[in-house]
PDB file of C-alpha atoms in Angstrom:
ATOM      1  CA  GLN T   1      -9.252  -1.838  -3.483  1.00 76.00           C
ATOM      2  CA  VAL T   2      -8.280  -3.092  -7.019  1.00 89.00           C
ATOM      3  CA  GLN T   3      -4.900  -4.827  -7.377  1.00 95.00           C
ATOM      4  CA  LEU T   4      -3.176  -4.885 -10.651  1.00 97.00           C
ATOM      5  CA  VAL T   5      -0.277  -7.274 -11.140  1.00 97.00           C
ATOM      6  CA  GLN T   6       1.794  -6.937 -14.051  1.00 98.00           C
ATOM      7  CA  SER T   7       4.147  -9.437 -15.872  1.00 98.00           C
ATOM      8  CA  GLY T   8       7.765  -9.526 -15.375  1.00 98.00           C
ATOM      9  CA  ALA T   9      10.808  -7.658 -16.864  1.00 98.00           C
ATOM     10  CA  GLU T  10      11.686  -8.238 -20.454  1.00 98.00           C
ATOM     11  CA  VAL T  11      14.861  -7.934 -22.522  1.00 98.00           C
ATOM     12  CA  LYS T  12      14.176  -7.236 -26.277  1.00 98.00           C
ATOM     13  CA  LYS T  13      16.184  -6.589 -29.517  1.00 98.00           C
ATOM     14  CA  PRO T  14      15.721  -3.529 -31.421  1.00 98.00           C
ATOM     15  CA  GLY T  15      12.963  -4.044 -33.978  1.00 97.00           C
ATOM     16  CA  SER T  16      11.078  -6.668 -32.020  1.00 98.00           C
ATOM     17  CA  SER T  17       7.815  -6.313 -30.102  1.00 98.00           C
ATOM     18  CA  VAL T  18       6.969  -6.785 -26.388  1.00 98.00           C
ATOM     19  CA  LYS T  19       3.695  -7.633 -24.823  1.00 98.00           C
ATOM     20  CA  VAL T  20       3.054  -6.700 -21.149  1.00 98.00           C
ATOM     21  CA  SER T  21       0.111  -7.874 -19.073  1.00 98.00           C
ATOM     22  CA  CYS T  22      -1.808  -6.390 -16.267  1.00 98.00           C
ATOM     23  CA  LYS T  23      -4.186  -8.598 -14.308  1.00 96.00           C
ATOM     24  CA  ALA T  24      -6.693  -7.075 -12.026  1.00 95.00           C
ATOM     25  CA  SER T  25      -8.336  -8.392  -9.145  1.00 92.00           C
ATOM     26  CA  GLY T  26     -10.533  -7.418  -6.149  1.00 86.00           C
ATOM     27  CA  GLY T  27     -12.891  -5.192  -8.013  1.00 80.00           C
ATOM     28  CA  THR T  28     -14.923  -4.610 -11.447  1.00 82.00           C
ATOM     29  CA  PHE T  29     -12.668  -4.952 -14.267  1.00 84.00           C
ATOM     30  CA  SER T  30     -14.790  -4.192 -17.457  1.00 82.00           C
ATOM     31  CA  SER T  31     -16.460  -0.875 -16.553  1.00 85.00           C
ATOM     32  CA  TYR T  32     -13.393   1.169 -15.792  1.00 90.00           C
ATOM     33  CA  ALA T  33     -10.672   2.409 -18.250  1.00 94.00           C
ATOM     34  CA  ILE T  34      -7.239   1.017 -18.106  1.00 97.00           C
ATOM     35  CA  SER T  35      -4.473   2.854 -19.238  1.00 97.00           C
ATOM     36  CA  TRP T  36      -0.713   2.368 -19.954  1.00 98.00           C
ATOM     37  CA  VAL T  37       1.843   4.950 -18.718  1.00 98.00           C
ATOM     38  CA  ARG T  38       5.732   4.750 -19.287  1.00 98.00           C
ATOM     39  CA  GLN T  39       8.654   6.149 -17.400  1.00 98.00           C
ATOM     40  CA  ALA T  40      12.036   6.045 -19.130  1.00 98.00           C
ATOM     41  CA  PRO T  41      14.998   6.100 -16.679  1.00 97.00           C
ATOM     42  CA  GLY T  42      15.243   9.331 -14.622  1.00 96.00           C
ATOM     43  CA  GLN T  43      12.386  10.764 -16.662  1.00 97.00           C
ATOM     44  CA  GLY T  44       8.733  11.745 -16.087  1.00 97.00           C
ATOM     45  CA  LEU T  45       5.675   9.854 -16.777  1.00 98.00           C
ATOM     46  CA  GLU T  46       4.309   9.539 -20.305  1.00 98.00           C
ATOM     47  CA  TRP T  47       0.705   8.438 -21.242  1.00 98.00           C
ATOM     48  CA  MET T  48       0.609   6.022 -23.960  1.00 98.00           C
ATOM     49  CA  GLY T  49      -3.066   5.040 -24.252  1.00 97.00           C
ATOM     50  CA  GLY T  50      -6.110   3.271 -22.632  1.00 97.00           C
ATOM     51  CA  ILE T  51      -8.876   1.009 -23.205  1.00 96.00           C
ATOM     52  CA  ILE T  52     -12.427   0.633 -21.712  1.00 94.00           C
ATOM     53  CA  PRO T  53     -12.861  -3.359 -21.516  1.00 93.00           C
ATOM     54  CA  ILE T  54     -16.665  -3.267 -21.544  1.00 92.00           C
ATOM     55  CA  PHE T  55     -16.654  -1.617 -24.899  1.00 92.00           C
ATOM     56  CA  GLY T  56     -13.236  -2.544 -26.335  1.00 92.00           C
ATOM     57  CA  THR T  57     -12.760   1.149 -27.210  1.00 94.00           C
ATOM     58  CA  THR T  58      -9.168   2.252 -27.296  1.00 97.00           C
ATOM     59  CA  ASP T  59      -7.390   5.692 -27.355  1.00 96.00           C
ATOM     60  CA  TYR T  60      -3.835   6.074 -28.105  1.00 97.00           C
ATOM     61  CA  ALA T  61      -1.363   8.874 -27.922  1.00 97.00           C
ATOM     62  CA  GLN T  62      -0.563  10.166 -31.343  1.00 96.00           C
ATOM     63  CA  LYS T  63       3.173   9.457 -30.642  1.00 95.00           C
ATOM     64  CA  PHE T  64       2.508   5.789 -30.386  1.00 95.00           C
ATOM     65  CA  GLN T  65      -0.012   5.347 -33.150  1.00 92.00           C
ATOM     66  CA  GLY T  66       0.716   2.464 -35.335  1.00 94.00           C
ATOM     67  CA  ARG T  67       3.047   0.998 -32.954  1.00 97.00           C
ATOM     68  CA  VAL T  68       1.022   0.263 -29.737  1.00 98.00           C
ATOM     69  CA  THR T  69      -1.855  -2.056 -29.325  1.00 98.00           C
ATOM     70  CA  ILE T  70      -3.865  -2.120 -26.081  1.00 98.00           C
ATOM     71  CA  THR T  71      -6.423  -5.086 -25.472  1.00 97.00           C
ATOM     72  CA  ALA T  72      -8.273  -6.574 -22.752  1.00 96.00           C
ATOM     73  CA  ASP T  73      -9.580 -10.009 -21.955  1.00 95.00           C
ATOM     74  CA  GLU T  74     -12.754  -9.660 -19.646  1.00 93.00           C
ATOM     75  CA  SER T  75     -12.780 -13.347 -18.878  1.00 93.00           C
ATOM     76  CA  THR T  76      -9.357 -13.129 -17.290  1.00 94.00           C
ATOM     77  CA  SER T  77      -9.610  -9.534 -16.023  1.00 94.00           C
ATOM     78  CA  THR T  78      -6.322  -8.787 -17.835  1.00 96.00           C
ATOM     79  CA  ALA T  79      -5.301  -5.905 -19.966  1.00 97.00           C
ATOM     80  CA  TYR T  80      -2.302  -5.950 -22.435  1.00 98.00           C
ATOM     81  CA  MET T  81      -0.067  -3.579 -23.940  1.00 98.00           C
ATOM     82  CA  GLU T  82       1.997  -4.716 -27.146  1.00 98.00           C
ATOM     83  CA  LEU T  83       4.597  -2.171 -28.385  1.00 98.00           C
ATOM     84  CA  SER T  84       6.267  -3.024 -31.785  1.00 98.00           C
ATOM     85  CA  SER T  85       9.324  -1.964 -33.681  1.00 98.00           C
ATOM     86  CA  LEU T  86      11.186  -1.425 -30.434  1.00 98.00           C
ATOM     87  CA  ARG T  87      14.106   0.893 -30.348  1.00 98.00           C
ATOM     88  CA  SER T  88      16.400   1.719 -27.479  1.00 97.00           C
ATOM     89  CA  GLU T  89      14.400   4.832 -26.529  1.00 97.00           C
ATOM     90  CA  ASP T  90      11.680   2.519 -25.460  1.00 98.00           C
ATOM     91  CA  THR T  91      13.607   1.354 -22.614  1.00 98.00           C
ATOM     92  CA  ALA T  92      11.352   2.379 -19.674  1.00 98.00           C
ATOM     93  CA  VAL T  93       9.130   1.086 -16.818  1.00 98.00           C
ATOM     94  CA  TYR T  94       5.700   0.437 -18.079  1.00 98.00           C
ATOM     95  CA  TYR T  95       2.758   0.881 -15.761  1.00 98.00           C
ATOM     96  CA  CYS T  96      -0.824  -0.084 -16.075  1.00 98.00           C
ATOM     97  CA  ALA T  97      -3.293   2.280 -14.223  1.00 97.00           C
ATOM     98  CA  ARG T  98      -6.989   1.891 -13.649  1.00 96.00           C
ATOM     99  CA  VAL T  99      -9.498   4.664 -13.503  1.00 93.00           C
ATOM    100  CA  GLY T 100     -11.441   4.672 -10.190  1.00 88.00           C
ATOM    101  CA  ASN T 101     -14.584   6.310  -8.878  1.00 86.00           C
ATOM    102  CA  SER T 102     -12.349   9.559  -8.653  1.00 86.00           C
ATOM    103  CA  GLY T 103     -12.134   9.527 -12.487  1.00 89.00           C
ATOM    104  CA  SER T 104      -8.403   9.570 -12.094  1.00 93.00           C
ATOM    105  CA  TYR T 105      -5.918   6.751 -11.779  1.00 96.00           C
ATOM    106  CA  SER T 106      -6.430   5.459  -8.213  1.00 94.00           C
ATOM    107  CA  ASP T 107      -4.781   2.074  -8.883  1.00 95.00           C
ATOM    108  CA  TRP T 108      -1.455   1.275 -10.521  1.00 97.00           C
ATOM    109  CA  GLY T 109       0.394  -1.880 -11.200  1.00 98.00           C
ATOM    110  CA  GLN T 110       3.865  -2.461  -9.833  1.00 98.00           C
ATOM    111  CA  GLY T 111       5.509  -1.552 -13.272  1.00 98.00           C
ATOM    112  CA  THR T 112       7.334  -3.688 -15.816  1.00 98.00           C
ATOM    113  CA  LEU T 113      10.819  -3.003 -16.878  1.00 98.00           C
ATOM    114  CA  VAL T 114      11.317  -3.321 -20.592  1.00 98.00           C
ATOM    115  CA  THR T 115      14.924  -3.089 -21.763  1.00 98.00           C
ATOM    116  CA  VAL T 116      15.655  -2.649 -25.551  1.00 98.00           C
ATOM    117  CA  SER T 117      19.146  -3.592 -26.313  1.00 97.00           C
ATOM    118  CA  SER T 118      21.160  -5.197 -28.917  1.00 95.00           C
TER     119      SER T 118
ATOM    120  CA  GLU E   1      -2.578  18.461 -26.756  1.00 95.00           C
ATOM    121  CA  ILE E   2      -2.705  20.201 -23.467  1.00 97.00           C
ATOM    122  CA  VAL E   3       0.825  20.889 -22.107  1.00 97.00           C
ATOM    123  CA  LEU E   4       1.321  20.944 -18.375  1.00 98.00           C
ATOM    124  CA  THR E   5       4.276  22.942 -17.047  1.00 98.00           C
ATOM    125  CA  GLN E   6       5.280  22.432 -13.397  1.00 98.00           C
ATOM    126  CA  SER E   7       7.311  24.641 -11.315  1.00 97.00           C
ATOM    127  CA  PRO E   8       9.696  24.780  -9.695  1.00 97.00           C
ATOM    128  CA  GLY E   9      11.649  21.912 -10.857  1.00 97.00           C
ATOM    129  CA  THR E  10      13.087  21.240  -7.508  1.00 98.00           C
ATOM    130  CA  LEU E  11      11.999  22.412  -3.981  1.00 98.00           C
ATOM    131  CA  SER E  12      14.533  22.176  -1.036  1.00 98.00           C
ATOM    132  CA  LEU E  13      12.651  22.329   2.375  1.00 97.00           C
ATOM    133  CA  SER E  14      13.003  21.162   5.817  1.00 97.00           C
ATOM    134  CA  PRO E  15      10.515  18.838   7.490  1.00 97.00           C
ATOM    135  CA  GLY E  16       7.662  20.887   9.060  1.00 97.00           C
ATOM    136  CA  GLU E  17       7.803  23.514   6.481  1.00 97.00           C
ATOM    137  CA  THR E  18       5.140  24.154   3.642  1.00 98.00           C
ATOM    138  CA  ALA E  19       5.649  23.123   0.087  1.00 98.00           C
ATOM    139  CA  THR E  20       3.867  24.976  -2.842  1.00 98.00           C
ATOM    140  CA  LEU E  21       3.932  23.367  -6.230  1.00 98.00           C
ATOM    141  CA  SER E  22       2.522  24.949  -9.336  1.00 98.00           C
ATOM    142  CA  CYS E  23       1.071  23.287 -12.480  1.00 98.00           C
ATOM    143  CA  ARG E  24      -0.031  25.548 -15.414  1.00 98.00           C
ATOM    144  CA  ALA E  25      -1.895  24.121 -18.315  1.00 97.00           C
ATOM    145  CA  SER E  26      -1.401  25.546 -22.060  1.00 97.00           C
ATOM    146  CA  GLN E  27      -5.329  25.784 -22.143  1.00 96.00           C
ATOM    147  CA  ASN E  28      -8.359  25.924 -20.033  1.00 95.00           C
ATOM    148  CA  ILE E  29      -8.899  22.835 -17.948  1.00 93.00           C
ATOM    149  CA  SER E  30     -12.320  22.071 -16.082  1.00 83.00           C
ATOM    150  CA  SER E  31     -11.241  21.822 -12.705  1.00 78.00           C
ATOM    151  CA  SER E  32     -13.022  18.530 -12.410  1.00 85.00           C
ATOM    152  CA  TYR E  33     -10.065  17.014 -14.400  1.00 95.00           C
ATOM    153  CA  LEU E  34      -6.796  17.862 -12.814  1.00 97.00           C
ATOM    154  CA  ALA E  35      -5.040  15.355 -10.682  1.00 97.00           C
ATOM    155  CA  TRP E  36      -1.756  15.187  -8.543  1.00 98.00           C
ATOM    156  CA  PHE E  37       0.492  12.076  -8.009  1.00 98.00           C
ATOM    157  CA  GLN E  38       3.358  11.382  -5.627  1.00 98.00           C
ATOM    158  CA  GLN E  39       6.176   9.124  -6.668  1.00 98.00           C
ATOM    159  CA  THR E  40       8.964   7.851  -4.585  1.00 97.00           C
ATOM    160  CA  PRO E  41      11.960   6.119  -6.055  1.00 96.00           C
ATOM    161  CA  GLY E  42      11.169   2.543  -7.461  1.00 95.00           C
ATOM    162  CA  GLN E  43       7.594   2.968  -6.662  1.00 97.00           C
ATOM    163  CA  ALA E  44       4.493   3.385  -8.825  1.00 98.00           C
ATOM    164  CA  PRO E  45       2.792   6.813  -8.679  1.00 98.00           C
ATOM    165  CA  ARG E  46       0.043   7.257  -6.044  1.00 98.00           C
ATOM    166  CA  LEU E  47      -3.065   9.420  -6.471  1.00 98.00           C
ATOM    167  CA  LEU E  48      -3.116  12.199  -3.979  1.00 98.00           C
ATOM    168  CA  ILE E  49      -5.685  14.832  -5.316  1.00 98.00           C
ATOM    169  CA  TYR E  50      -8.300  14.493  -8.149  1.00 97.00           C
ATOM    170  CA  GLY E  51     -10.806  17.058  -9.392  1.00 95.00           C
ATOM    171  CA  THR E  52      -8.269  19.797  -8.465  1.00 96.00           C
ATOM    172  CA  SER E  53      -9.136  19.581  -4.695  1.00 97.00           C
ATOM    173  CA  SER E  54     -10.465  16.255  -3.600  1.00 97.00           C
ATOM    174  CA  ARG E  55      -8.196  14.054  -1.470  1.00 97.00           C
ATOM    175  CA  ALA E  56      -7.925  10.264  -2.540  1.00 96.00           C
ATOM    176  CA  THR E  57      -8.595   7.570  -0.138  1.00 94.00           C
ATOM    177  CA  GLY E  58      -6.113   7.570   2.788  1.00 95.00           C
ATOM    178  CA  ILE E  59      -4.354  10.811   1.946  1.00 97.00           C
ATOM    179  CA  PRO E  60      -3.717  13.002   4.956  1.00 97.00           C
ATOM    180  CA  ASP E  61      -5.255  16.423   5.158  1.00 97.00           C
ATOM    181  CA  ARG E  62      -1.893  18.082   4.950  1.00 98.00           C
ATOM    182  CA  PHE E  63      -2.104  17.587   1.247  1.00 98.00           C
ATOM    183  CA  SER E  64      -4.410  20.256  -0.463  1.00 98.00           C
ATOM    184  CA  GLY E  65      -5.203  21.159  -4.040  1.00 97.00           C
ATOM    185  CA  SER E  66      -6.600  24.302  -5.450  1.00 97.00           C
ATOM    186  CA  GLY E  67      -6.855  26.198  -8.773  1.00 96.00           C
ATOM    187  CA  SER E  68      -9.031  26.846 -11.904  1.00 95.00           C
ATOM    188  CA  GLY E  69      -8.765  27.524 -15.544  1.00 94.00           C
ATOM    189  CA  THR E  70      -5.031  27.194 -16.391  1.00 96.00           C
ATOM    190  CA  ASP E  71      -3.387  27.476 -12.957  1.00 97.00           C
ATOM    191  CA  PHE E  72      -3.335  24.897 -10.232  1.00 97.00           C
ATOM    192  CA  THR E  73      -1.528  24.436  -6.991  1.00 98.00           C
ATOM    193  CA  LEU E  74      -0.607  21.600  -4.629  1.00 98.00           C
ATOM    194  CA  THR E  75       0.164  22.572  -1.091  1.00 98.00           C
ATOM    195  CA  ILE E  76       1.818  20.259   1.464  1.00 98.00           C
ATOM    196  CA  SER E  77       1.613  21.478   5.048  1.00 97.00           C
ATOM    197  CA  ARG E  78       3.844  20.479   7.722  1.00 97.00           C
ATOM    198  CA  LEU E  79       6.219  18.152   5.589  1.00 97.00           C
ATOM    199  CA  GLU E  80       6.794  14.839   7.047  1.00 97.00           C
ATOM    200  CA  PRO E  81      10.007  12.826   6.019  1.00 96.00           C
ATOM    201  CA  GLU E  82       7.830  10.509   3.949  1.00 96.00           C
ATOM    202  CA  ASP E  83       6.550  13.420   1.824  1.00 97.00           C
ATOM    203  CA  PHE E  84       9.961  14.001   0.057  1.00 97.00           C
ATOM    204  CA  ALA E  85       9.390  12.681  -3.419  1.00 98.00           C
ATOM    205  CA  VAL E  86       8.506  13.752  -7.002  1.00 98.00           C
ATOM    206  CA  PHE E  87       5.075  15.153  -7.692  1.00 98.00           C
ATOM    207  CA  TYR E  88       3.203  15.202 -11.043  1.00 98.00           C
ATOM    208  CA  CYS E  89       0.156  16.969 -12.145  1.00 98.00           C
ATOM    209  CA  GLN E  90      -2.027  15.294 -14.900  1.00 97.00           C
ATOM    210  CA  GLN E  91      -5.065  16.535 -16.712  1.00 97.00           C
ATOM    211  CA  TYR E  92      -7.842  14.177 -17.750  1.00 95.00           C
ATOM    212  CA  VAL E  93     -10.291  16.289 -19.631  1.00 93.00           C
ATOM    213  CA  SER E  94      -8.874  15.403 -22.984  1.00 93.00           C
ATOM    214  CA  SER E  95      -6.650  13.080 -24.887  1.00 92.00           C
ATOM    215  CA  PRO E  96      -3.732  12.595 -24.653  1.00 95.00           C
ATOM    216  CA  ARG E  97      -3.993  12.732 -20.836  1.00 95.00           C
ATOM    217  CA  THR E  98      -0.747  14.561 -20.382  1.00 97.00           C
ATOM    218  CA  PHE E  99       1.457  14.805 -17.251  1.00 98.00           C
ATOM    219  CA  GLY E 100       3.707  17.792 -16.011  1.00 98.00           C
ATOM    220  CA  GLN E 101       7.218  17.148 -16.041  1.00 98.00           C
ATOM    221  CA  GLY E 102       7.319  16.872 -12.272  1.00 98.00           C
ATOM    222  CA  THR E 103       8.471  18.689  -9.248  1.00 98.00           C
ATOM    223  CA  LYS E 104      10.921  17.256  -6.825  1.00 98.00           C
ATOM    224  CA  VAL E 105      10.657  18.052  -3.145  1.00 98.00           C
ATOM    225  CA  GLU E 106      13.917  17.282  -1.512  1.00 97.00           C
ATOM    226  CA  ILE E 107      15.229  17.746   2.068  1.00 95.00           C
ATOM    227  CA  LYS E 108      17.172  20.757   2.650  1.00 93.00           C
TER     228      LYS E 108
END
């Protein structure tokens, strides 16, 4: 069972950027895709994008193209999601999720609350 | 982009009853790429079903999935108190890997 541990809550000003980390332990990091999914307060799940660490290839939802950057550091088994030009609508819990042998997201981080407020 | 529409929005049932949740896709999805997740308040989603009908590790057999093409169903038999939650379907056949808007199963 892979464990994903995310960085702590953040409070950011509109227009700034946030970078959230997701450290994996207990399994193979590089071969499986890691995605980022966010959830605004009281809302559903929204897929933002993902990366396959061993190849460094990324895939982003069009909605976030140009604002989101997902990276991975194989040496520390850590994935990162950076979101720029923050606005109040970006206030949400951000989750990392790892694709397992099922092909779907079998492992999830605990979530990181990002609050965007002036 | 594949749009997933879940129904109903809310299902009010009693423990011991059966819940039937629907997920309809805007275009054909290979049955290999449809998953269901359960989310309770304050928790991360948990994978229940992948590949339309395969249960994830540790998921009890009262959870079952079925469907093909554009219509998929999650059935929860003999509802237990811990089953009351929000359920999401997700397709992972193409990018973006969209989720349905969720169905809340609440205690009647």
